[in-house]
CSV table of C-alpha atoms in Angstrom, one decimal:
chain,number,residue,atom,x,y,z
A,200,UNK,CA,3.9,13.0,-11.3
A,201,UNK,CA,1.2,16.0,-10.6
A,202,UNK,CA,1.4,17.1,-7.3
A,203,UNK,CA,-2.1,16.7,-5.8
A,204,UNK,CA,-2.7,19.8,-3.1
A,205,UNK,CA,-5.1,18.4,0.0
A,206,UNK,CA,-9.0,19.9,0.5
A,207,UNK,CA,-9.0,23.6,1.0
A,208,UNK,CA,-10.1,24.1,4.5
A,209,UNK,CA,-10.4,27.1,6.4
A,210,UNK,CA,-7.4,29.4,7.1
A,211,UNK,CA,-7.5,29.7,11.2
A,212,UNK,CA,-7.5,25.3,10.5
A,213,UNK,CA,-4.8,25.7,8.0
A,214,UNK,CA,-2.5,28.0,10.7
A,215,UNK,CA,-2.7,25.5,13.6
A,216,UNK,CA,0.5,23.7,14.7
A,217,UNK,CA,-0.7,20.4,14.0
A,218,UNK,CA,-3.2,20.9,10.9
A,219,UNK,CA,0.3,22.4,9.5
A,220,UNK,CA,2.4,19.3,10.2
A,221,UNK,CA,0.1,17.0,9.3
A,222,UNK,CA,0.2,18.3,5.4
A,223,UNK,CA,3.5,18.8,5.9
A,224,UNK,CA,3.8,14.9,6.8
A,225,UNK,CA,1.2,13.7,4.4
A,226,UNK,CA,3.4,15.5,1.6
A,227,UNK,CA,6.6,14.5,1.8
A,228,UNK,CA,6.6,11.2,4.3
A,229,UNK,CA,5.0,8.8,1.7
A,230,UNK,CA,7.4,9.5,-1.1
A,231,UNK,CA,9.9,9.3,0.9
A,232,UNK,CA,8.8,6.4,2.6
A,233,UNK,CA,8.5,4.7,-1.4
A,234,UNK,CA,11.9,6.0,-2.4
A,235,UNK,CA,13.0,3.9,0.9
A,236,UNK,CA,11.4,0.7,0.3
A,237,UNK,CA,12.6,0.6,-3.0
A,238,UNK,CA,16.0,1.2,-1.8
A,239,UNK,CA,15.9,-1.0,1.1
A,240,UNK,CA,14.7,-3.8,-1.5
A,241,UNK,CA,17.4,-3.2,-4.3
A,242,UNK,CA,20.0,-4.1,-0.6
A,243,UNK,CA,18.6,-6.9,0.2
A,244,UNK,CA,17.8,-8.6,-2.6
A,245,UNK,CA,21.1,-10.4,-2.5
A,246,UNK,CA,20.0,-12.3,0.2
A,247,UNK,CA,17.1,-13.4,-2.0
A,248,UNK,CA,19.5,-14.2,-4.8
A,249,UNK,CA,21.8,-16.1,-2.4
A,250,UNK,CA,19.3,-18.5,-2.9
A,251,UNK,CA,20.5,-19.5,-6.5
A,252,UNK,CA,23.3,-17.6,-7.8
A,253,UNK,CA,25.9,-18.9,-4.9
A,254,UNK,CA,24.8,-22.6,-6.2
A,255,UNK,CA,25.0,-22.2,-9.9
A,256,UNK,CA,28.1,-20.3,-9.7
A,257,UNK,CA,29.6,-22.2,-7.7
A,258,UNK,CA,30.9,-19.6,-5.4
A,259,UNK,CA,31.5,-20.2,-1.1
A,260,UNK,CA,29.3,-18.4,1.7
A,261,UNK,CA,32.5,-16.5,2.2
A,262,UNK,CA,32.8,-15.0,-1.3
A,263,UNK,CA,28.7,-14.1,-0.8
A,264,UNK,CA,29.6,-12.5,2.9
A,265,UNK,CA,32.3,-10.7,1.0
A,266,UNK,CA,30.5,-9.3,-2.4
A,267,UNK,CA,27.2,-8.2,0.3
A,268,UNK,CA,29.7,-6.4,1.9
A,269,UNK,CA,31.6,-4.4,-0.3
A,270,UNK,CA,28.7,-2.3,-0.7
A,271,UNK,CA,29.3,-0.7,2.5
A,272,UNK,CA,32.8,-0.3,1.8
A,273,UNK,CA,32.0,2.4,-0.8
A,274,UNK,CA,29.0,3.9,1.4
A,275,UNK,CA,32.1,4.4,4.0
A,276,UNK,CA,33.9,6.2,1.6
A,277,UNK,CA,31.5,8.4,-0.2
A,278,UNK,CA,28.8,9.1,2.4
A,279,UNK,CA,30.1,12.5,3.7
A,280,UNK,CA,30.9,14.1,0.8
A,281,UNK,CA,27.6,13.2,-0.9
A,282,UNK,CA,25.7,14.7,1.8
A,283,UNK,CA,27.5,18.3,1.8
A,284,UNK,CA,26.7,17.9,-2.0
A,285,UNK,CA,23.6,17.9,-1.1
A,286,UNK,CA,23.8,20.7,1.0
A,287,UNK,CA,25.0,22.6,-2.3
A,288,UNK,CA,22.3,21.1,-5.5
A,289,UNK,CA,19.2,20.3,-3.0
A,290,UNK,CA,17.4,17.5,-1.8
A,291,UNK,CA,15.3,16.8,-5.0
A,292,UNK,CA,18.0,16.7,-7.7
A,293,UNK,CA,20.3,14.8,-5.3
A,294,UNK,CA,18.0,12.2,-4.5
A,295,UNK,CA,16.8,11.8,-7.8
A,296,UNK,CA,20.5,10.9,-8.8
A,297,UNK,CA,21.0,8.6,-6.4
A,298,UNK,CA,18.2,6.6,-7.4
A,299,UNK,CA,18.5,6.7,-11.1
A,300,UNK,CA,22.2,5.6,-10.7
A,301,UNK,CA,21.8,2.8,-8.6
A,302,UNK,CA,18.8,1.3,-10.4
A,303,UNK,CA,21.4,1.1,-13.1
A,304,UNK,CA,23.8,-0.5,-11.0
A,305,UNK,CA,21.4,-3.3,-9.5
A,306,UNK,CA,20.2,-4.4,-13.4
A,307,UNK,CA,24.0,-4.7,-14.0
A,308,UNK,CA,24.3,-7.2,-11.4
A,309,UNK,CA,22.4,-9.6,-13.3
A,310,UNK,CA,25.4,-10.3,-15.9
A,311,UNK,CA,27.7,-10.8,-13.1
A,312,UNK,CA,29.7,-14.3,-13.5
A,313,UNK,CA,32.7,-14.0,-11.3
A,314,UNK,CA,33.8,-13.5,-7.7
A,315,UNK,CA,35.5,-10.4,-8.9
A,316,UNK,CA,32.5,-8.9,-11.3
A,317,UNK,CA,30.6,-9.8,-7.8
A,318,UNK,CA,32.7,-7.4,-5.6
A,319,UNK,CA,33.1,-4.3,-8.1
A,320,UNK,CA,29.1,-4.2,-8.8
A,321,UNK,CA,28.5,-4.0,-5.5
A,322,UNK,CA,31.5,-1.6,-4.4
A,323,UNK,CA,29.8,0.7,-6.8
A,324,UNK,CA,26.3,0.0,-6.0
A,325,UNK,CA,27.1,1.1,-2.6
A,326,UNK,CA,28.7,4.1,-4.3
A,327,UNK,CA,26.0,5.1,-5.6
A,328,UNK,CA,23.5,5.4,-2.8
A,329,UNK,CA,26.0,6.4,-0.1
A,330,UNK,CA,23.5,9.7,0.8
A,331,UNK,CA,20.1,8.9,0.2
A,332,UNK,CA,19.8,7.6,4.0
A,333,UNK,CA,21.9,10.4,6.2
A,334,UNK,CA,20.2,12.8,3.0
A,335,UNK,CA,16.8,12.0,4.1
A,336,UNK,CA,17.1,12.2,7.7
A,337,UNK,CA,19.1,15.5,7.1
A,338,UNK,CA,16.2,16.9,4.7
A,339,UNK,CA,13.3,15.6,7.5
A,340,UNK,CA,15.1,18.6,9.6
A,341,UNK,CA,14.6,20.8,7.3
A,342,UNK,CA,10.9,20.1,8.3
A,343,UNK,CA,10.7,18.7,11.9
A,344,UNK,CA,12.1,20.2,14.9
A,345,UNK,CA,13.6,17.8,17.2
A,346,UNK,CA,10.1,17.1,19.7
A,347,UNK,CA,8.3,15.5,16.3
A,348,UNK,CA,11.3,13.7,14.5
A,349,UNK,CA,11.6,9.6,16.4
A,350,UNK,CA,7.7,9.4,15.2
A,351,UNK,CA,8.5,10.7,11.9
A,352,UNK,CA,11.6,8.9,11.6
A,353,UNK,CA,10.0,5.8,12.8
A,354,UNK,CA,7.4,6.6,9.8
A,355,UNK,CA,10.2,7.0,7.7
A,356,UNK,CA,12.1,3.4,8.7
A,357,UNK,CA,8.8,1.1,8.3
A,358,UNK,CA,10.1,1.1,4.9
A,359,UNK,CA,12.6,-1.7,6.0
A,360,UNK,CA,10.3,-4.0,7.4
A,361,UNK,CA,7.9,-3.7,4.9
A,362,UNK,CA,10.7,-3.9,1.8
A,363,UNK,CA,11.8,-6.8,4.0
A,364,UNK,CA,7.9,-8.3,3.4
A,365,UNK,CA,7.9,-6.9,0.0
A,366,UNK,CA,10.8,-8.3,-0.8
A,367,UNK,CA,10.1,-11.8,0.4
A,368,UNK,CA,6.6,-12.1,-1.7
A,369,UNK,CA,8.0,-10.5,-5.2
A,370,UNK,CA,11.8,-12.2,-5.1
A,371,UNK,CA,10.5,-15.7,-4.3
A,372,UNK,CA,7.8,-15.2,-6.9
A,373,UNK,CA,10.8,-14.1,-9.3
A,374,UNK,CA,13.0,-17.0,-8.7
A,375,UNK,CA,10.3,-19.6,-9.2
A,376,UNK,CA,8.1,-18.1,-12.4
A,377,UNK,CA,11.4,-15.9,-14.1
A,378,UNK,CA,13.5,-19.2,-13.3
A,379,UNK,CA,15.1,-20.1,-17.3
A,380,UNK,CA,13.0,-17.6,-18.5
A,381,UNK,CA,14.7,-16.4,-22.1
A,382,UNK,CA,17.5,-18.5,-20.8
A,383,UNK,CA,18.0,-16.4,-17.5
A,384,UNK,CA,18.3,-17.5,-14.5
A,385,UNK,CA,15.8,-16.5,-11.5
A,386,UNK,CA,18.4,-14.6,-9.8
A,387,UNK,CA,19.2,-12.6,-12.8
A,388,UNK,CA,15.6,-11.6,-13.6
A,389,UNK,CA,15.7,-10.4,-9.7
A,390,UNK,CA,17.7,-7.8,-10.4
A,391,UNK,CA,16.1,-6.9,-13.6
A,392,UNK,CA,13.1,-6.5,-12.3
A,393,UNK,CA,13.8,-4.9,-9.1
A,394,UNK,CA,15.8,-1.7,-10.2
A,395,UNK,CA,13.1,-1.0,-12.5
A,396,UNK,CA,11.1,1.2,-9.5
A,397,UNK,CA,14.5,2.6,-8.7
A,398,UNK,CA,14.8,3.8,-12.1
A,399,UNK,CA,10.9,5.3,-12.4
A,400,UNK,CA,10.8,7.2,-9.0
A,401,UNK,CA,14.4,8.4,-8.8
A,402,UNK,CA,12.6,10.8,-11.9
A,403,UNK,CA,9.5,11.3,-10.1
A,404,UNK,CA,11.5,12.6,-7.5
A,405,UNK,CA,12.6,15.8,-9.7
A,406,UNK,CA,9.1,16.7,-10.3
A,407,UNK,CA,7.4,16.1,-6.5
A,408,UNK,CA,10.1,17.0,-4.0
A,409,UNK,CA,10.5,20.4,-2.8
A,410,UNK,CA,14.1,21.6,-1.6
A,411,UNK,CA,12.7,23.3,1.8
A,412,UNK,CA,10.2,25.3,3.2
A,413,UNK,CA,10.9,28.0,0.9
A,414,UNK,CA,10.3,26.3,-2.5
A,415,UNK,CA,6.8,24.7,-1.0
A,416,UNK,CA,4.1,26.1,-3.0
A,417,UNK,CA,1.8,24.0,-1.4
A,418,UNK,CA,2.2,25.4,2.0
A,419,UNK,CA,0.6,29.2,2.9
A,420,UNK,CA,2.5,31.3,3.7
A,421,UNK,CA,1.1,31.6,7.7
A,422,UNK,CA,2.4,27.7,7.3
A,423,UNK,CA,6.2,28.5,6.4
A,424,UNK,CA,6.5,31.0,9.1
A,425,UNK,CA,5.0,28.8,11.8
A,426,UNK,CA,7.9,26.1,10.3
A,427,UNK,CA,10.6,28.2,10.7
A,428,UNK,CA,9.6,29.2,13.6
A,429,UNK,CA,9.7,26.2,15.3
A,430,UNK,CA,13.2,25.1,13.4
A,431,UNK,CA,14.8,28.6,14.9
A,432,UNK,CA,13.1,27.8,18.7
A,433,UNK,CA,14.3,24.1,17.8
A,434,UNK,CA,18.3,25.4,16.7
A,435,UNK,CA,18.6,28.2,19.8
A,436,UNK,CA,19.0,25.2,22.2
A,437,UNK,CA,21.9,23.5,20.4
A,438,UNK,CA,25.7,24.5,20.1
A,439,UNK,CA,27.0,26.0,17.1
A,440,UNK,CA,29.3,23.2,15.5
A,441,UNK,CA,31.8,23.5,12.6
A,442,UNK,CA,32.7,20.6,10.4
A,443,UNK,CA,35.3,19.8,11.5
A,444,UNK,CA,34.1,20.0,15.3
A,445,UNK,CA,31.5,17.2,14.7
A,446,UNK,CA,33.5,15.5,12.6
A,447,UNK,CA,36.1,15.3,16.0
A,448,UNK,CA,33.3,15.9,18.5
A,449,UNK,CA,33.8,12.5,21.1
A,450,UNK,CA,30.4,12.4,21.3
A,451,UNK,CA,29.8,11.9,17.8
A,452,UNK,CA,32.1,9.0,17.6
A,453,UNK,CA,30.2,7.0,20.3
A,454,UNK,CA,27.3,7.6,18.7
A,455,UNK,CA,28.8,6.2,15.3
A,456,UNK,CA,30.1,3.0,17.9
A,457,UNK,CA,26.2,2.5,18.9
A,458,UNK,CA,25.2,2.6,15.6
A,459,UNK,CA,27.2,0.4,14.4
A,460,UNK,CA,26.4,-2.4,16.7
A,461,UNK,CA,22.5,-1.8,15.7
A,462,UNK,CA,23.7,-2.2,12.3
A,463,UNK,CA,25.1,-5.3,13.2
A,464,UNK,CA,22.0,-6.7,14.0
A,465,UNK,CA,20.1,-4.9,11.3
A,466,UNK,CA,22.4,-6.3,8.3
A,467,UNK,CA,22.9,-9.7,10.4
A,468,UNK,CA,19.6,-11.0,10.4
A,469,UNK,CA,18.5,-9.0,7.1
A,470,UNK,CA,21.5,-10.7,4.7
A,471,UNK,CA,21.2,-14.3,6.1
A,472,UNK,CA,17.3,-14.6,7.1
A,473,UNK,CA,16.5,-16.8,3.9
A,474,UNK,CA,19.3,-18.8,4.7
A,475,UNK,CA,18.5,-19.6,8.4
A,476,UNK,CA,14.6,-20.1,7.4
A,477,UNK,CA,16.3,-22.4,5.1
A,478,UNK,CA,18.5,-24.2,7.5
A,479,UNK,CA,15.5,-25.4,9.4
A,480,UNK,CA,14.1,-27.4,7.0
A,481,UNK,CA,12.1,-25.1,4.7
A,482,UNK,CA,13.2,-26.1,1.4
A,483,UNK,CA,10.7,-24.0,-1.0
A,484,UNK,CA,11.9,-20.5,-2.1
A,485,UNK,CA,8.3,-19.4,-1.8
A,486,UNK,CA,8.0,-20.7,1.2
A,487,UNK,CA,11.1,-19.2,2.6
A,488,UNK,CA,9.9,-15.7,1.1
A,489,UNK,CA,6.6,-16.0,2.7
A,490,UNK,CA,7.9,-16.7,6.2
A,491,UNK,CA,10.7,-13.9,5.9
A,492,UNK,CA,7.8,-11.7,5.6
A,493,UNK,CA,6.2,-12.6,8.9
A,494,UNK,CA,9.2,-11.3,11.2
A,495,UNK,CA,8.8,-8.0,9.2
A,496,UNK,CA,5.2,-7.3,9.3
A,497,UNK,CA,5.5,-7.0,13.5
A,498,UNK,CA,8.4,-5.3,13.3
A,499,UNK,CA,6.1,-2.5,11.5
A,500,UNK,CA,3.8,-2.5,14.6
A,501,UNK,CA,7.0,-2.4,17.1
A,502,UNK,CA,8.6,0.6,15.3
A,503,UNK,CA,6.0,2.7,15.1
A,504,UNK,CA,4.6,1.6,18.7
A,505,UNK,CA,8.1,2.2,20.5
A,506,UNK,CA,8.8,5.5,17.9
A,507,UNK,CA,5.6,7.1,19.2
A,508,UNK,CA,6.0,6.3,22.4
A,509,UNK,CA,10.1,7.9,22.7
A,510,UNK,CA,8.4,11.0,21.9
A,511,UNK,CA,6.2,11.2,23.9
A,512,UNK,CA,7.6,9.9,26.8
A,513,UNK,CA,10.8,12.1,25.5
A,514,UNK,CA,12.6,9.1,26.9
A,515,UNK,CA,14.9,7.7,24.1
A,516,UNK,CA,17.8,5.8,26.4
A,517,UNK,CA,16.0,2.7,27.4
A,518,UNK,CA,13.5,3.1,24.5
A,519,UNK,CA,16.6,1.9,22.4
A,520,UNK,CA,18.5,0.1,24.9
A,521,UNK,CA,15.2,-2.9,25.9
A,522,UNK,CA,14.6,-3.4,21.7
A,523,UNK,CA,18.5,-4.0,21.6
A,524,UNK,CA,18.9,-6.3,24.3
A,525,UNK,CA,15.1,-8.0,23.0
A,526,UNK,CA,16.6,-8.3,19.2
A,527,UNK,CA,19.8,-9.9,21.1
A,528,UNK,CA,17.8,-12.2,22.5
A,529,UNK,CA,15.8,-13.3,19.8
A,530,UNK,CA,19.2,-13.6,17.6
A,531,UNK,CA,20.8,-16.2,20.3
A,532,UNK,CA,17.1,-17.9,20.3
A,533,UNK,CA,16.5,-18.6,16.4
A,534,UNK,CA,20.5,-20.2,16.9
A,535,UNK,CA,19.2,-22.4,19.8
A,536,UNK,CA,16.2,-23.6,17.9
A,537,UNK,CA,17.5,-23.9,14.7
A,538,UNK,CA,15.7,-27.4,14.1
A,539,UNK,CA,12.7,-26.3,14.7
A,540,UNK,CA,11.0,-24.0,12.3
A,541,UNK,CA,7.9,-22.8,14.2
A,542,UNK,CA,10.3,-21.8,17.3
A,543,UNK,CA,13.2,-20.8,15.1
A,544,UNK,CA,11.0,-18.2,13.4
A,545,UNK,CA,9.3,-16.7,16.6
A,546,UNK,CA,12.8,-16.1,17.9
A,547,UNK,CA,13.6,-14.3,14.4
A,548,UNK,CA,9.8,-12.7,14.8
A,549,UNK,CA,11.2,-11.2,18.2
A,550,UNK,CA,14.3,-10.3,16.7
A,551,UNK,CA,13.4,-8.0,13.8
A,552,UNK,CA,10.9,-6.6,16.6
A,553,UNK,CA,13.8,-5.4,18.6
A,554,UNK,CA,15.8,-4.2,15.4
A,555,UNK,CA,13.4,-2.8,13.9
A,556,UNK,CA,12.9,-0.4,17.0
A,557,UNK,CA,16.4,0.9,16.7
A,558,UNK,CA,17.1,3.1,14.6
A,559,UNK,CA,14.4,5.5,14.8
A,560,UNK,CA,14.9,5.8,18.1
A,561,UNK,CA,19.1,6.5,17.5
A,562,UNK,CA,18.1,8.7,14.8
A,563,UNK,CA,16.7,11.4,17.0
A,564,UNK,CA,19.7,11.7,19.4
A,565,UNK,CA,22.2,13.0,16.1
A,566,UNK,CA,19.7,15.3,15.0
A,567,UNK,CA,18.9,17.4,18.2
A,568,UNK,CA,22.7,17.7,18.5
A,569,UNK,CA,23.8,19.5,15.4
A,570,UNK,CA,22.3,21.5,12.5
A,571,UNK,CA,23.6,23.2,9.5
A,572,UNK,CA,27.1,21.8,7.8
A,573,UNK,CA,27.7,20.3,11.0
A,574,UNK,CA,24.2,18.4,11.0
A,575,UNK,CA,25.0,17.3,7.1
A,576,UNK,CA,28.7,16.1,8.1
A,577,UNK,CA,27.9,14.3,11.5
A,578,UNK,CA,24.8,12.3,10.2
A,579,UNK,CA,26.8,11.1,7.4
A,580,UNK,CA,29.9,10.5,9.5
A,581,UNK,CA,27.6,8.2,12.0
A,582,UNK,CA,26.2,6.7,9.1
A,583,UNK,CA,28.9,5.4,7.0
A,584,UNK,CA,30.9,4.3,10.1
A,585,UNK,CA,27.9,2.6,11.4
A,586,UNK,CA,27.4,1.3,7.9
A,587,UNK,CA,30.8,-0.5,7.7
A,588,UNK,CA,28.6,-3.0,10.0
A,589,UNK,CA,26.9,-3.6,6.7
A,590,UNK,CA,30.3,-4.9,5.5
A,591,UNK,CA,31.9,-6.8,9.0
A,592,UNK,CA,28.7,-8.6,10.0
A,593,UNK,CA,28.2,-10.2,6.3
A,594,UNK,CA,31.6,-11.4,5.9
A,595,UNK,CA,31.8,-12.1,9.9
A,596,UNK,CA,29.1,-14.4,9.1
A,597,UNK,CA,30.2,-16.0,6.0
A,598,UNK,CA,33.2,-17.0,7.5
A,599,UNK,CA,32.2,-18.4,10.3
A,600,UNK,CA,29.7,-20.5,8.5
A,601,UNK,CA,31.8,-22.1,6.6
A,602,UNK,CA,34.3,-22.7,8.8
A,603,UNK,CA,32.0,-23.6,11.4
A,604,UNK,CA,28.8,-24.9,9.2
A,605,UNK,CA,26.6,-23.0,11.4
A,606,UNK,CA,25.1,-19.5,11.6
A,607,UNK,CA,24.9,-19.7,15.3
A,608,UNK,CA,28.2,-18.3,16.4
A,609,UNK,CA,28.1,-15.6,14.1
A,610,UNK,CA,24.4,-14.4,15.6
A,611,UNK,CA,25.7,-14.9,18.8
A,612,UNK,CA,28.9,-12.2,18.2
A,613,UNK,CA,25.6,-10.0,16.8
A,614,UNK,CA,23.9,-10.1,20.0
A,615,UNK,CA,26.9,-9.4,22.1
A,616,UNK,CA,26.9,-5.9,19.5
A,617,UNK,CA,23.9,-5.2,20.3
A,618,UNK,CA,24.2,-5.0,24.1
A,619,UNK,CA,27.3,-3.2,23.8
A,620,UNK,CA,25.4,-0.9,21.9
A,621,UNK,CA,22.6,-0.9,24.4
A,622,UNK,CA,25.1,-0.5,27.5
A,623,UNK,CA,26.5,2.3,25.5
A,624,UNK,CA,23.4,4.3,25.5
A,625,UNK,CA,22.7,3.6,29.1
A,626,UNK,CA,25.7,4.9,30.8
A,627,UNK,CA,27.0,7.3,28.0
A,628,UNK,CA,23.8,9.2,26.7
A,629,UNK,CA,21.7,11.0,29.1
A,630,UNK,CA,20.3,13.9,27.9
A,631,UNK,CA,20.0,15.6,24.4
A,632,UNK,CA,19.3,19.0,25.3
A,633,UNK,CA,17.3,20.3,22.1
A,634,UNK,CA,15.1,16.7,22.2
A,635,UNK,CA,13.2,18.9,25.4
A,636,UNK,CA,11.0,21.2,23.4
A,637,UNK,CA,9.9,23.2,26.8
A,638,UNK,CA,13.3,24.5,27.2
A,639,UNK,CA,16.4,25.4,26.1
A,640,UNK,CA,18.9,24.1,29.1
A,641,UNK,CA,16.9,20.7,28.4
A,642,UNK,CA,17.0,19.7,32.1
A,643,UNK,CA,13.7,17.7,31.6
A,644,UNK,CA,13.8,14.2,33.5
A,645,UNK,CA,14.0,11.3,30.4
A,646,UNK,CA,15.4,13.3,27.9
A,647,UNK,CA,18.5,12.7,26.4
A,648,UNK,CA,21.5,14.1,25.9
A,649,UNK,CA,25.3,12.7,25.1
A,650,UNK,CA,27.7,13.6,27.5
């Protein structure tokens, strides 16, 4: 892939603030952006395959909650060193790998016939991308000083809702024309198919991304000096931090406690959201793919809305706290109207919108805390602990269904997550000092910082 440079345009346009961010942005923020759909879709096309494989293989919901999970168990473990690798080989070739190995990984789930060959995929397709997400929001700082990144980072994140409309349009097309096709099943040729993009733009990625500022050819260099400038104004209002400070900073582990009840609700409604469209009636895998797509496409207009909107109110506390308490409600709602499709899917469509708010918002609190080795072990350390929600609310779900034969009481633990999460912000976080771009003490009303 050729990078293409944008219009040459005169240099006084070039050297303003926000002619310079805007290339910057229009750059990196779509590949990115791509690599994350793609990534988002290769996790959630389990749910997708739930559809068939649990059925032909004749395996429980718990065994399903289980195997979904187990991916998070190795994100847990390998996050944090995989993002001070990254600190050490660069953004591009580290990215790359991740995507090359786990579009591997996801074709190799299509030959998987026991409970066991189930759980060890995954544990090692979870391997295997443990980075990319804490690695991207560590590389956008490499770029973005703390006043620009919930926007950019809610830029970023509308790759989940649209991999989660993506992913509803091409997987139930996949399990209904692939279905027996050269005597695999539709499931199978999900997984085939899907890590193919994985595979194709985890090597694109050696040839278009650019470490840092630095190695960008395609920015003047006026441009790199107005960056770093605003990165050093950005860094002089935070605390120096060692490792081993944020990875024992009290503040830090809260933060990891609110993330993980977003997660909750993230990985609840994203891992069983075919299967409660099916349980109100909706029998048609197409049909079930086309309706999962409609919670996600207003979720798209509810990130970006609320994203832009933190920033520029530099308000982040009940920017995150109202979506929480919103996807709570919406996650108690699709329970109580369960037999009724039309109202069971506006409570999911309010649901995702609250969710999908989330973690842009979150994202911007970490980042205006800690830079450096610090920044790189704190992100991940938040990430993978949050991320071992990817693993409890799966198999907190699966179990409860089949013990209880309903998804309702595992939504309804979800939602009491997510207002712990929301309560959490409200009286813990207050201010984050380097969020306030007009100074360095950041004693601005709304803005946020942990205390």
């Amino acid at each position: 892939m050729t990078p293409v440079d944008p219009p040459s345009v005169p240099l006084t346009q070039l050297d303003d603030e926000e002619v310079t961010y805007a290339r910057v942005t229009r750059r990196i923020l779509p590949f990115l952006c791509l690599c994350f759909v793609i990534a988002f879709l290769d996790r959630i096309n389990i749910s997708f395959a739930k559809l068939q494989m649990v059925s032909e293989l004749g395996w429980s919901e718990q065994i399903y909650g289980l195997g979904a999970g187990m991916f998070f168990v190795a994100y847990f473990i390998c996050e944090i060193p995989s993002n001070l690798i990254m600190l050490r080989v660069g953004a591009r070739r580290w990215i790359a790998r991740i995507m090359v190995t786990w579009a591997l990984l996801t074709a190799a789930m299509s030959v998987v016939h026991s409970p066991t060959s189930f759980y060890v995929i995954r544990f090692l397709i979870g391997a295997a991308e443990a980075g990319f997400f804490p690695g991207v929001i560590l590389y956008l700082t490499y770029w973005y000083p703390a006043k620009r990144r919930s926007h950019i980072i809610a830029l970023f994140m509308t790759a989940i809702p649209i991999a989660g409309v993506l992913g509803g349009l091409v997987s139930g097309w996949i399990l209904s024309s692939l279905d027996r096709y050269h005597g695999l099943s539709g499931w199978q040729w999900l997984f085939i198919v899907e890590s193919i993009p994985s595979l194709l733009v985890g090597i694109a990625a050696l040839l278009y991304l650019d470490d840092g500022i630095e190695s960008a050819k395609w920015l003047t260099p006026t441009q790199k000096a107005l960056l770093r400038s605003q990165l050093a104004q950005d860094n002089a209002g935070k605390s120096k931090h060692s490792i081993g400070a944020a990875l024992t900073s009290g503040r830090v582990w809260l933060l990891a406690l609110v993330y993980f009840g977003s997660s909750m609700g993230q990985y609840g409604f994203g891992f069983w959201l075919p299967t409660i469209i099916r349980q109100t009636g909706v029998a048609s895998p197409v049909q079930i793919s086309l309706l999962s797509a409609i919670p996600y496409a207003f979720g798209v207009v509810a990130m970006l809305w609320v994203g832009r909107s933190a920033d520029r109110r530099r308000e982040h506390r009940f920017h995150f706290a109202v979506p929480a308490a919103l996807g709570a409600l919406g996650l108690v709602g699709c329970g109580l109207y369960a037999g009724n499709t039309v109202l069971a899917l506006t409570a999911l469509t309010i649901a995702c919108m609250g969710l999908s708010c989330l973690a842009p918002v979150f994202w911007a609190i970490p980042t205006a805390m800690l830079d450096g080795a610090a920044a790189a072990a704190g992100i991940a350390l938040i990430n993978c602990l949050g991320n071992l929600a990817g693993f409890v609310s799966p198999s907190m779900m699966g179990w409860m269904k089949d013990h209880t034969g309903s998804t309702n009481p595992g939504m309804a633990v979800i939602a009491a997550w997510l207002l712990l999460a929301a309560a959490i912000v409200i009286v813990v976080c207050r201010r984050v000092k380097a969020m306030d771009s007009g100074t360095s003490e950041g004693n601005r009303p709304g803005v946020l910082t942990s205390t």
